[in-house]
Coordinates of C-alpha atoms in Angstrom, one line a residue:
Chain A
X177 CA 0.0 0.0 0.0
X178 CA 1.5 3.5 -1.1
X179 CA 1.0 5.8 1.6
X180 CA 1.6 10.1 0.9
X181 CA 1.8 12.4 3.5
X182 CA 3.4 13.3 6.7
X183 CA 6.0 10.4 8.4
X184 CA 4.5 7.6 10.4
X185 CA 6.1 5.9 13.0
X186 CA 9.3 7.5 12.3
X187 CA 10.1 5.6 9.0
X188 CA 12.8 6.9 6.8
X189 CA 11.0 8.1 2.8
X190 CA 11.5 6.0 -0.3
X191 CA 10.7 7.1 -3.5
X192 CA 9.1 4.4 -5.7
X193 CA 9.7 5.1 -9.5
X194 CA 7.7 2.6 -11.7
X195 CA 8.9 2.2 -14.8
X196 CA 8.0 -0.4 -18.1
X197 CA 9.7 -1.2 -20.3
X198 CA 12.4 1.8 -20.1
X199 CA 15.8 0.9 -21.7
X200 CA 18.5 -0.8 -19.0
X201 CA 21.2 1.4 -19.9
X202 CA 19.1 4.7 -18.9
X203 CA 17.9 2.5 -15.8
X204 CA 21.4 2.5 -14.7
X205 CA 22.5 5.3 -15.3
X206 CA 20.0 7.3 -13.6
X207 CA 20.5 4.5 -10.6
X208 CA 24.1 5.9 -11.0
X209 CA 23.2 9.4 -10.6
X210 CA 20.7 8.6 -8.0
X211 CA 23.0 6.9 -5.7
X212 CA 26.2 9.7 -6.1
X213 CA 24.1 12.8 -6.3
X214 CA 20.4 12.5 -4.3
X215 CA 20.2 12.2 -0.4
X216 CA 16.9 10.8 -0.7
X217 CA 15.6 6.8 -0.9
X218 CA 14.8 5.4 -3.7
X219 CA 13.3 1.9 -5.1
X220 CA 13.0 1.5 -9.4
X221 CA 11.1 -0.9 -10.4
X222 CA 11.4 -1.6 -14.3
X223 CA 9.1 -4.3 -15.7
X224 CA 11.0 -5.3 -18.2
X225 CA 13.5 -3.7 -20.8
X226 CA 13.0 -2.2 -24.4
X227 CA 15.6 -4.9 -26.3
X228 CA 17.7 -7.8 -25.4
X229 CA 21.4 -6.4 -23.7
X230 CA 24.4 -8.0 -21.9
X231 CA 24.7 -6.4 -18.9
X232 CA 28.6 -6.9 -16.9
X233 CA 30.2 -5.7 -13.7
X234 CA 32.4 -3.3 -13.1
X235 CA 34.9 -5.1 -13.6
X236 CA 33.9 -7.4 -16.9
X237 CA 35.7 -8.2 -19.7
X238 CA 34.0 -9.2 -22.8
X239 CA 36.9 -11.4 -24.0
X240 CA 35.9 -13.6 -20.8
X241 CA 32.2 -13.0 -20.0
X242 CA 30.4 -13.1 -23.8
X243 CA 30.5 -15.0 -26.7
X244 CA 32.0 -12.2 -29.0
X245 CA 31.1 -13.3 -32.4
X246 CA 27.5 -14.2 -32.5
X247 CA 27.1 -10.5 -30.2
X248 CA 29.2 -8.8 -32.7
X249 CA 27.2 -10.3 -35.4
X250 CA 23.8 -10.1 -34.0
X251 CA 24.4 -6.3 -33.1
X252 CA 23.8 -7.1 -29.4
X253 CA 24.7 -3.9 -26.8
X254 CA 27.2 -4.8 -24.2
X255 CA 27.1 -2.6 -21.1
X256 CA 29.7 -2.0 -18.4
X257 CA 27.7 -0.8 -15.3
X258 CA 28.6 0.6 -12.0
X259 CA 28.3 -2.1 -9.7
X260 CA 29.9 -5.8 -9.1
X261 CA 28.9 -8.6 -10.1
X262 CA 28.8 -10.9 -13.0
X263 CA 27.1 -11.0 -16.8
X264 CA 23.4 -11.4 -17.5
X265 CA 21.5 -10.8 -20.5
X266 CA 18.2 -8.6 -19.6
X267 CA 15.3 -8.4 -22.1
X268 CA 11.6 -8.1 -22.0
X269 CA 10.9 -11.1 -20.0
X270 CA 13.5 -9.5 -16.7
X271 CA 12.1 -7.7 -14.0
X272 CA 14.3 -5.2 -12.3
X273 CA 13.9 -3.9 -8.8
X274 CA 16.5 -1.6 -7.3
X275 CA 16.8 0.1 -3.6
X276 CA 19.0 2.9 -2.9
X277 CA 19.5 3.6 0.7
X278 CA 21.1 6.3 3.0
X279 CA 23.1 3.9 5.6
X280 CA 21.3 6.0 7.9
X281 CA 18.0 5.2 7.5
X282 CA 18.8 1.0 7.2
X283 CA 20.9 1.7 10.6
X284 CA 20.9 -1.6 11.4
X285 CA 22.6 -2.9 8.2
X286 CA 26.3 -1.9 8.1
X287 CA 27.9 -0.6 5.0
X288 CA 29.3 -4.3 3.5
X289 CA 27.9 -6.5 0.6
X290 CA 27.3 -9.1 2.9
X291 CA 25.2 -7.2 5.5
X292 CA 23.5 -5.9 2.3
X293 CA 22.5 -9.0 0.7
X294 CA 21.7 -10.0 4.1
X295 CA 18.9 -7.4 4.7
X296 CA 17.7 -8.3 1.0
X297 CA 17.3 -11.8 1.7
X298 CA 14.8 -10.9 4.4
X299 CA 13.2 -8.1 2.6
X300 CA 12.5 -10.5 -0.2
X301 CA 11.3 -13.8 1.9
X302 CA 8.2 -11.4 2.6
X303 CA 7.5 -11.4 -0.8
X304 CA 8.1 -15.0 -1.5
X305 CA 6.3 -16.1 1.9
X306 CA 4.5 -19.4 1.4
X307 CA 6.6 -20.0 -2.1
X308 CA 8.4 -23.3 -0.9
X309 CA 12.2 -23.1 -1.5
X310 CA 13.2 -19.5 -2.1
X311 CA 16.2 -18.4 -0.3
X312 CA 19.1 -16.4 -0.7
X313 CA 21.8 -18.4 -1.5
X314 CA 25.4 -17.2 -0.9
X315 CA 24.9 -14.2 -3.2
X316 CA 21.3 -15.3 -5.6
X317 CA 17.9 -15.8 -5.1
X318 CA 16.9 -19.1 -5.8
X319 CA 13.8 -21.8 -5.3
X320 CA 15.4 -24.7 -4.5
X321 CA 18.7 -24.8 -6.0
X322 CA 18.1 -23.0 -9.5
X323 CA 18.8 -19.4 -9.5
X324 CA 16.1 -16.7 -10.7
X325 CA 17.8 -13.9 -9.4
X326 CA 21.2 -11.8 -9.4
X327 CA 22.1 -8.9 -7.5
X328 CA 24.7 -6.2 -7.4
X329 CA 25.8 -3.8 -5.0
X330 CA 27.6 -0.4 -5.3
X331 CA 28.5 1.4 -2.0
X332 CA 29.6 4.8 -0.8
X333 CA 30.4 6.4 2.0
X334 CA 27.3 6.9 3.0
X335 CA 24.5 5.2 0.6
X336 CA 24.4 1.8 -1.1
X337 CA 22.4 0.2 -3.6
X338 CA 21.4 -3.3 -4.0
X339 CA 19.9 -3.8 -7.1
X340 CA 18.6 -7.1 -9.2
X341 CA 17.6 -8.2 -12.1
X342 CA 14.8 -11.4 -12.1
X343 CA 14.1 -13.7 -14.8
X344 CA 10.6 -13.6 -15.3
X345 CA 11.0 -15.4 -17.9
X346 CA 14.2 -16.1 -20.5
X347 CA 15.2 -17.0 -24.0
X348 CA 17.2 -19.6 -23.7
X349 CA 18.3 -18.5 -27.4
X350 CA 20.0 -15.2 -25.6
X351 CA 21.9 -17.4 -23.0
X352 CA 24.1 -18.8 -25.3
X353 CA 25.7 -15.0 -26.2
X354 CA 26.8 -15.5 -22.4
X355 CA 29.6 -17.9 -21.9
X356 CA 30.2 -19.7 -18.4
X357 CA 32.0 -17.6 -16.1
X358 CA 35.5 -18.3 -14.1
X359 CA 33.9 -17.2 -10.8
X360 CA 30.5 -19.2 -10.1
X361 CA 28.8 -19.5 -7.1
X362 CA 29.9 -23.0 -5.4
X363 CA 26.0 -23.6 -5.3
X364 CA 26.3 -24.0 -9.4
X365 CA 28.6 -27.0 -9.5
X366 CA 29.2 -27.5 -13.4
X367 CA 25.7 -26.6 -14.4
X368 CA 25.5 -25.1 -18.1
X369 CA 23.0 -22.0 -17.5
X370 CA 19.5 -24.0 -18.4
X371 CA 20.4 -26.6 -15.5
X372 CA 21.3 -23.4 -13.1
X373 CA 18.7 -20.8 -13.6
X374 CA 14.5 -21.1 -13.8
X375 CA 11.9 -18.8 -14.5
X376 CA 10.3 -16.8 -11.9
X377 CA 7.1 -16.9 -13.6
X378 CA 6.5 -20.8 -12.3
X379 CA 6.1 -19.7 -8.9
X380 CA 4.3 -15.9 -9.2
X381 CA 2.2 -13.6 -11.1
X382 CA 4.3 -11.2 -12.2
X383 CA 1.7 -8.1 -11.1
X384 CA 1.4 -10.0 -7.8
X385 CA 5.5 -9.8 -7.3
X386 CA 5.5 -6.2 -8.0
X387 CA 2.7 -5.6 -5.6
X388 CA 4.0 -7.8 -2.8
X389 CA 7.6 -6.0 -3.4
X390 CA 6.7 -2.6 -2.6
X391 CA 4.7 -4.2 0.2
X392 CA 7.1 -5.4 1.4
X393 CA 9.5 -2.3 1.0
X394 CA 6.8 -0.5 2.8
X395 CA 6.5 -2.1 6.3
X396 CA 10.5 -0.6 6.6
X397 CA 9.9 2.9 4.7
X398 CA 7.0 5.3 3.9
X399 CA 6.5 5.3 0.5
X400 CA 6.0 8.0 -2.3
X401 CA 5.2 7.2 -5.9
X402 CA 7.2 9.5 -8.5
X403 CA 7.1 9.5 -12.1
X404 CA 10.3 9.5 -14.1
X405 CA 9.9 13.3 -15.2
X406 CA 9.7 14.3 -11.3
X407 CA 13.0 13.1 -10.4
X408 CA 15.6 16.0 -10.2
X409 CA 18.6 14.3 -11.0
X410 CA 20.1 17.7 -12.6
X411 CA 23.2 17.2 -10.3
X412 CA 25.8 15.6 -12.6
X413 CA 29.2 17.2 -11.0
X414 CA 29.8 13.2 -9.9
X415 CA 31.5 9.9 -11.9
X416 CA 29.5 8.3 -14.5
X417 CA 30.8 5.3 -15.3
X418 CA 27.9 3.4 -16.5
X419 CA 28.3 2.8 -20.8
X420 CA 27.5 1.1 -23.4
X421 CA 30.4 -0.5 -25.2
X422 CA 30.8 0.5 -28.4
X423 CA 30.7 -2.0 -31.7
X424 CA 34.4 -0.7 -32.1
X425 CA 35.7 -1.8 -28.8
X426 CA 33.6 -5.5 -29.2
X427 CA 35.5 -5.8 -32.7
X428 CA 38.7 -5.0 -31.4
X429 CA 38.0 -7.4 -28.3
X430 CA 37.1 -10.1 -31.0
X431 CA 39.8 -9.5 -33.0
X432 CA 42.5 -10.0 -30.1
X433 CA 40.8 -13.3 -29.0
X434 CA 41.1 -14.7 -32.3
X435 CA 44.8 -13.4 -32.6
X436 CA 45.5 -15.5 -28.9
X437 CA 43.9 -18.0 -30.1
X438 CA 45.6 -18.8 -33.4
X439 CA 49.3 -18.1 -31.5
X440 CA 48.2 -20.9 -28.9
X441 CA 47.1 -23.1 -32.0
X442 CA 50.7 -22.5 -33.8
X443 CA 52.4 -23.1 -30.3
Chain B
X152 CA 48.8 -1.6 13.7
X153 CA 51.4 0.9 15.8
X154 CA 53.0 3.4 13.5
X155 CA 49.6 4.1 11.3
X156 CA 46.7 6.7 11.5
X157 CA 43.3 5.6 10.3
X158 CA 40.1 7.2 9.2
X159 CA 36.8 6.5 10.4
X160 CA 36.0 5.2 6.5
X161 CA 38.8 2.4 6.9
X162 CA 41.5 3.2 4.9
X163 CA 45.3 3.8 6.9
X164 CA 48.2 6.0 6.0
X165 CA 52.1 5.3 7.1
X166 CA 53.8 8.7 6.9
X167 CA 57.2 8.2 6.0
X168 CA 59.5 11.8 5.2
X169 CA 57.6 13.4 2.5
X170 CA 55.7 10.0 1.2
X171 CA 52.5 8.6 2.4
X172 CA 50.9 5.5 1.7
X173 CA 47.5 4.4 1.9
X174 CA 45.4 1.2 1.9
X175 CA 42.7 -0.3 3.4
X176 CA 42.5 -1.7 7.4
X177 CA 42.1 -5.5 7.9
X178 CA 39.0 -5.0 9.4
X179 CA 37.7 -3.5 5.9
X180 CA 38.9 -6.0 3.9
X181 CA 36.9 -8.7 6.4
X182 CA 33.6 -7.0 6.2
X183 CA 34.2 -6.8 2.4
X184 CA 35.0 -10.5 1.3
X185 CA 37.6 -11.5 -1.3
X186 CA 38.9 -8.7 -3.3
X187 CA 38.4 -9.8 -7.1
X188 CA 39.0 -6.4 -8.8
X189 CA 40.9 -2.7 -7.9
X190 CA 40.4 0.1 -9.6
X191 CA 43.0 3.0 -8.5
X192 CA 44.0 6.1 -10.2
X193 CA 46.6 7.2 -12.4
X194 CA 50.2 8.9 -11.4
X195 CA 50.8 12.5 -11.5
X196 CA 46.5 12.3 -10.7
X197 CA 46.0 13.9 -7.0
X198 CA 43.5 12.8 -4.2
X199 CA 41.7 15.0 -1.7
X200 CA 41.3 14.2 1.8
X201 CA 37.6 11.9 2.1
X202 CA 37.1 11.9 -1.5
X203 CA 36.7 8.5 -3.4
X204 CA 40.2 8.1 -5.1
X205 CA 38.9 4.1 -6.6
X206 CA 37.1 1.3 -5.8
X207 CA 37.4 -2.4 -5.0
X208 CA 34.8 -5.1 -6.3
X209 CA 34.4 -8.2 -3.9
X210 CA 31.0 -9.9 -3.5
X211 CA 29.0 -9.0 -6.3
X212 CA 29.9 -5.1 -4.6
X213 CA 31.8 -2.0 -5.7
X214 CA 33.0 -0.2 -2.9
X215 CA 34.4 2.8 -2.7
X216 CA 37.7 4.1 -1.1
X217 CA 37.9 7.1 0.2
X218 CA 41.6 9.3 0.8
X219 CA 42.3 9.7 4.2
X220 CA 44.6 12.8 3.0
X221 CA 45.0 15.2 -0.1
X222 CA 48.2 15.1 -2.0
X223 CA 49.6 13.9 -6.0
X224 CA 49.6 10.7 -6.3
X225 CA 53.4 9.2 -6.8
X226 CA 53.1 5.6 -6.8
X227 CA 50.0 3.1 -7.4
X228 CA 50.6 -0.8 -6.4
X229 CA 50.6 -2.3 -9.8
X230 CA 50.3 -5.5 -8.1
X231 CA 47.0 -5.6 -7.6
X232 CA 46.0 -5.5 -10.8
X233 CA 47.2 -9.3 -11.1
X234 CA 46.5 -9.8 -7.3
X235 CA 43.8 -8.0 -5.8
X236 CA 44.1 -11.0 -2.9
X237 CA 46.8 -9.1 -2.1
X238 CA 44.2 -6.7 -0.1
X239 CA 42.7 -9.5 2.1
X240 CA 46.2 -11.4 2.5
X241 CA 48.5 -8.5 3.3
X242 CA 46.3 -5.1 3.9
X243 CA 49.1 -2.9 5.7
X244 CA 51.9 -4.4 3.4
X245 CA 51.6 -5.7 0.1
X246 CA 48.3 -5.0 -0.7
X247 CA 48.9 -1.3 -0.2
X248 CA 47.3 1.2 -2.6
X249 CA 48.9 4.3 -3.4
X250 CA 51.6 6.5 -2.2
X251 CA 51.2 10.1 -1.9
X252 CA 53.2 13.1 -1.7
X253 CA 50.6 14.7 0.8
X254 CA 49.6 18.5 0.4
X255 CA 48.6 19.2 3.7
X256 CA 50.8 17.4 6.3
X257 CA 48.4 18.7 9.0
X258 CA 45.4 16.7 7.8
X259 CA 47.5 13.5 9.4
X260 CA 46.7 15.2 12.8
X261 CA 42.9 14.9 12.0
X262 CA 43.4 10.9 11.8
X263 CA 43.2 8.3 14.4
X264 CA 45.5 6.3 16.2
X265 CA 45.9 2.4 16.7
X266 CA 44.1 2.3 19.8
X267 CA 41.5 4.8 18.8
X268 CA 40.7 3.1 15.7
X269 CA 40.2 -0.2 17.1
X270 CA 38.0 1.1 20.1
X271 CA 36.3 2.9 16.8
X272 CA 35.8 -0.6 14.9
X273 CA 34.5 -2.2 18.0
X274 CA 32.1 0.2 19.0
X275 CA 31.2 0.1 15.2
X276 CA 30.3 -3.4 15.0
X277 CA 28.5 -4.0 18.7
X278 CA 26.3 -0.9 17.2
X279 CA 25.0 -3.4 14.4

């Protein structure tokens, strides 16, 4: 239930933007701007994206995270975003739900992914109460032992944001641009991604997620619905490091596997 | 560790003549998991005094790390490009950061000591 007004029982504010539909880079980069330049709360909720995208950490490399040819060939946008994390491929079919917090106001979750994803976990067993076998499980939400959620963190000194992207549903066309990552959860054994991942939409209505999601924000914040054009997010004097790769950059990347690769063959 | 001055975000400094350098405390690198990924700045860049100067990524999280002191950066631990374990393994020695020709010699003053900074991580975590 969205409540305006005045505070209640001393709960900290969250804005709740509902989006559908919106692009995933312009997701993140106002989640980007959000987090380094507002002082407010904030939970985005975008039900689903405009076009299939790759989607990697901070820290990705294409070389190791995507199958470079079929992307390159298929015109597929690889973006580099803000927080950790590994490689997913978003489309229609994901649902995205992302909470930006002032430590502050969650004062009893300190700073650190783990505290973090620890405070998710609960937040989200409200929403999955009575759906046998969700947990979170070391960093993914999963029924049983099959993933269905991924999450990422960025943190400051003095906000955070946990943010995560659900398979509603998936193509299992658009996992094969992803290839299988060096670091996997020890959960995943050797499980190719159809064995490791399942689709949300088995176990909830999507509407009814949604719903039970910013209930279940709401019993630890008072809530106030915004639409996209009342954000003010004219404060830019902070890093932006969200981007989409460019076709160039993939190209080159392709170019300088294949180069290893036929070196290690004449070797 | 005796010797070091720490800010309340973590990070320590080892003032040595006219170079300091700067990492992160053990007790940061514990809450943050295994260190898979650094990003630092550049030499000749400079770094003011609780301003992010990089990041680390561990647990799915970028975290940010914030100067304890202004200065130009002189050095940057190349190392952990190829090691960012280097971080959990060895935070006050070979997983340091950056060295730093500081600006502002007085900001060290500001910073805590050993014994404050652990009362500060205690008190810290029995408030969570």
């Amino acid at each position: 239930m969205i409540v305006n007004g005045f505070k209640d029982l001393g709960l900290p504010l969250m804005n709740i933007v509902k989006l559908r539909g919106t692009p995933i880079l312009q997701q993140l980069v106002l989640e980007e701007r959000l987090l380094r330049s507002s002082f407010e709360n904030w939970c985005i909720i975008n039900d689903g994206t405009n076009v299939p995208t790759i989607v990697m950490g901070m820290s990705g490399k294409p070389c190791e995270l995507v199958e470079l040819e079929p992307v390159v060939k298929d015109g597929i946008p690889v973006i580099k975003r803000f927080t950790g994390g590994g490689t997913v491929i978003v489309d229609e079919s994901t649902v995205f739900v992302s909470l930006i917090c002032n430590r502050d106001d969650v004062p009893n979750v300190q700073p650190y992914p783990r505290s973090v994803m620890a405070w998710s976990g609960s937040l989200y067993s409200h929403v999955f109460n009575g759906i046998s076998g969700f947990q979170l499980r070391e960093n993914d939400y999963v029924f049983g032992d099959r993933k269905f959620g991924g999450n990422a963190q960025s943190i400051t000194r003095n906000r955070w944001i946990h943010h995560t992207s659900f398979l509603w549903d998936y193509n299992e066309n658009n996992m094969a641009y992803l290839k299988l990552p060096s670091r996997v959860p020890q959960y995943r054994l050797e499980r190719d991604h159809t064995d490791f991942v399942c689709r949300m939409k088995d176990y909830i209505e999507r509407s009814v997620f949604i719903e039970k999601t910013i209930n279940a924000v709401g019993t630890q914040f008072l809530l106030k619905e915004l639409s996209l054009d009342e954000i003010d997010d004219s404060r830019r004097e902070h890093l932006e490091s969200t981007r989409l790769l460019t076709m160039d950059e993939l190209k080159e990347s392709l170019a300088n596997t294949s180069r290893i690769k036929s070196i290690a063959q004449a070797v | 560790l005796e010797g070091l001055k720490y800010a309340n975000s973590h990070e320590w400094v080892k003032h040595e003549g006219s170079v300091a350098t700067i990492g992160i405390t053990a007790h940061a690198q514990e809450h943050l998991g295994e260190v898979v990924f650094v990003e630092l700045p550049e030499e000749n860049t400079s770094v003011s005094k609780e301003k992010n100067f990089g990041a680390v990524e561990s647990v799915k999280a970028t975290s940010e790390i914030l100067s304890p002191i202004s200065g130009e950066v002189i050095e940057v631990n190349k190392k952990l490009t190829e090691s960012p374990g280097l971080i959990n393994s060895s935070p006050y020695e070979d997983g340091w950061m950056i060295k730093v020709k500081p600006s502002s010699p007085a900001e060290l003053e500001s910073l805590m000591g050993p014994k404050e900074y652990t009362k500060f991580c205690e008190d810290e975590d029995a408030a969570h």
